[in-house]
């Protein structure tokens, strides 16, 4: 936060400039039943079928999903946009996602 003081007519006026980041509320949420995961909407309806082993939150329009022992990414329609090929995967942030490509090696 930045605060600026101005003197006007013998009085100090404090002006502040605050930047606020507003995130879009997610439309879909990961949900699971024993052994399978998919995505539901705010009303609790299944939108993306329970066909993954694990499902993560959506970030920047993509969610990480685990199929077998590999991670990939799906879009909000359930389309696999990055095929499961990684040993580990994190959520997207500023257009990048950290993925584990084997052993302990991570890349963006």
Coordinates of C-alpha atoms in Angstrom, one line a residue:
X1 CA 0.0 0.0 0.0
X2 CA 1.3 3.5 -0.8
X3 CA 0.3 6.5 1.2
X4 CA 0.9 10.1 0.1
X5 CA 0.5 13.1 2.3
X6 CA -0.6 16.4 0.8
X7 CA -0.8 19.7 2.5
X8 CA -3.9 21.7 1.6
X9 CA -4.9 24.8 3.6
X10 CA -2.8 23.9 6.6
X11 CA -4.3 20.4 6.8
X12 CA -2.5 17.2 5.8
X13 CA -4.6 14.9 3.6
X14 CA -3.7 11.3 3.4
X15 CA -4.3 9.7 0.0
X16 CA -3.8 6.0 -0.3
X17 CA -3.6 3.8 -3.4
X18 CA -4.4 0.2 -2.8
X19 CA -4.1 -2.5 -5.5
X20 CA -6.5 -5.3 -5.1
X21 CA -6.2 -8.5 -7.0
X22 CA -9.6 -10.2 -7.5
X23 CA -9.6 -13.9 -8.5
X24 CA -12.4 -15.3 -10.5
X25 CA -14.3 -17.8 -8.4
X26 CA -13.9 -21.4 -9.6
X27 CA -16.8 -22.8 -11.6
X28 CA -15.7 -26.4 -11.1
X29 CA -14.4 -28.2 -8.0
X30 CA -12.5 -31.5 -7.7
X31 CA -14.5 -34.3 -6.1
X32 CA -13.9 -38.0 -5.5
X33 CA -15.4 -41.3 -4.8
X34 CA -13.3 -44.2 -3.6
X35 CA -10.6 -44.7 -6.3
X36 CA -11.8 -42.1 -8.8
X37 CA -11.9 -38.3 -9.1
X38 CA -13.7 -35.8 -11.4
X39 CA -15.2 -32.4 -11.2
X40 CA -18.6 -31.0 -10.0
X41 CA -20.2 -27.6 -10.3
X42 CA -21.5 -25.3 -7.5
X43 CA -24.8 -27.2 -7.5
X44 CA -23.0 -30.5 -6.9
X45 CA -23.7 -31.9 -10.4
X46 CA -21.0 -34.0 -12.1
X47 CA -19.6 -31.9 -15.0
X48 CA -16.4 -33.9 -15.7
X49 CA -16.8 -37.7 -15.1
X50 CA -15.0 -39.5 -12.3
X51 CA -12.3 -41.0 -14.6
X52 CA -9.1 -39.8 -12.9
X53 CA -7.2 -41.2 -9.9
X54 CA -6.7 -37.7 -8.5
X55 CA -8.0 -34.3 -9.5
X56 CA -6.6 -30.9 -8.5
X57 CA -8.1 -27.4 -8.4
X58 CA -8.5 -25.3 -11.6
X59 CA -5.9 -22.6 -12.0
X60 CA -5.8 -20.4 -15.1
X61 CA -8.3 -22.6 -16.8
X62 CA -6.5 -25.9 -16.3
X63 CA -6.6 -28.6 -13.6
X64 CA -3.9 -31.2 -12.9
X65 CA -5.1 -34.8 -13.0
X66 CA -3.5 -38.1 -12.3
X67 CA -4.1 -41.1 -14.5
X68 CA -2.4 -44.2 -13.4
X69 CA 1.0 -43.0 -12.1
X70 CA 1.3 -39.9 -14.4
X71 CA 0.0 -36.4 -14.2
X72 CA -1.4 -34.2 -16.9
X73 CA -3.9 -31.3 -17.3
X74 CA -7.5 -31.0 -18.4
X75 CA -9.5 -27.9 -19.3
X76 CA -12.9 -26.9 -18.0
X77 CA -14.7 -29.1 -20.6
X78 CA -12.7 -32.2 -19.4
X79 CA -10.6 -32.3 -22.5
X80 CA -7.1 -33.5 -21.8
X81 CA -4.9 -30.6 -23.1
X82 CA -1.6 -31.9 -21.7
X83 CA -1.4 -35.7 -21.7
X84 CA -0.5 -37.4 -18.5
X85 CA 3.3 -37.8 -18.8
X86 CA 4.8 -36.3 -15.6
X87 CA 5.8 -38.0 -12.3
X88 CA 4.5 -34.9 -10.5
X89 CA 2.6 -31.7 -11.4
X90 CA 1.6 -28.4 -9.7
X91 CA -1.0 -25.9 -10.5
X92 CA -0.5 -23.2 -13.2
X93 CA 0.6 -19.7 -12.1
X94 CA 1.3 -16.9 -14.4
X95 CA 1.2 -19.2 -17.4
X96 CA 3.7 -21.8 -16.0
X97 CA 3.3 -25.0 -14.0
X98 CA 6.1 -26.9 -12.2
X99 CA 6.2 -30.5 -13.3
X100 CA 8.4 -33.5 -12.3
X101 CA 9.9 -35.1 -15.4
X102 CA 11.6 -38.0 -13.6
X103 CA 13.4 -38.7 -10.4
X104 CA 13.8 -35.5 -8.4
X105 CA 14.0 -33.2 -11.5
X106 CA 11.4 -30.5 -11.8
X107 CA 10.9 -28.1 -14.7
X108 CA 8.5 -25.3 -15.7

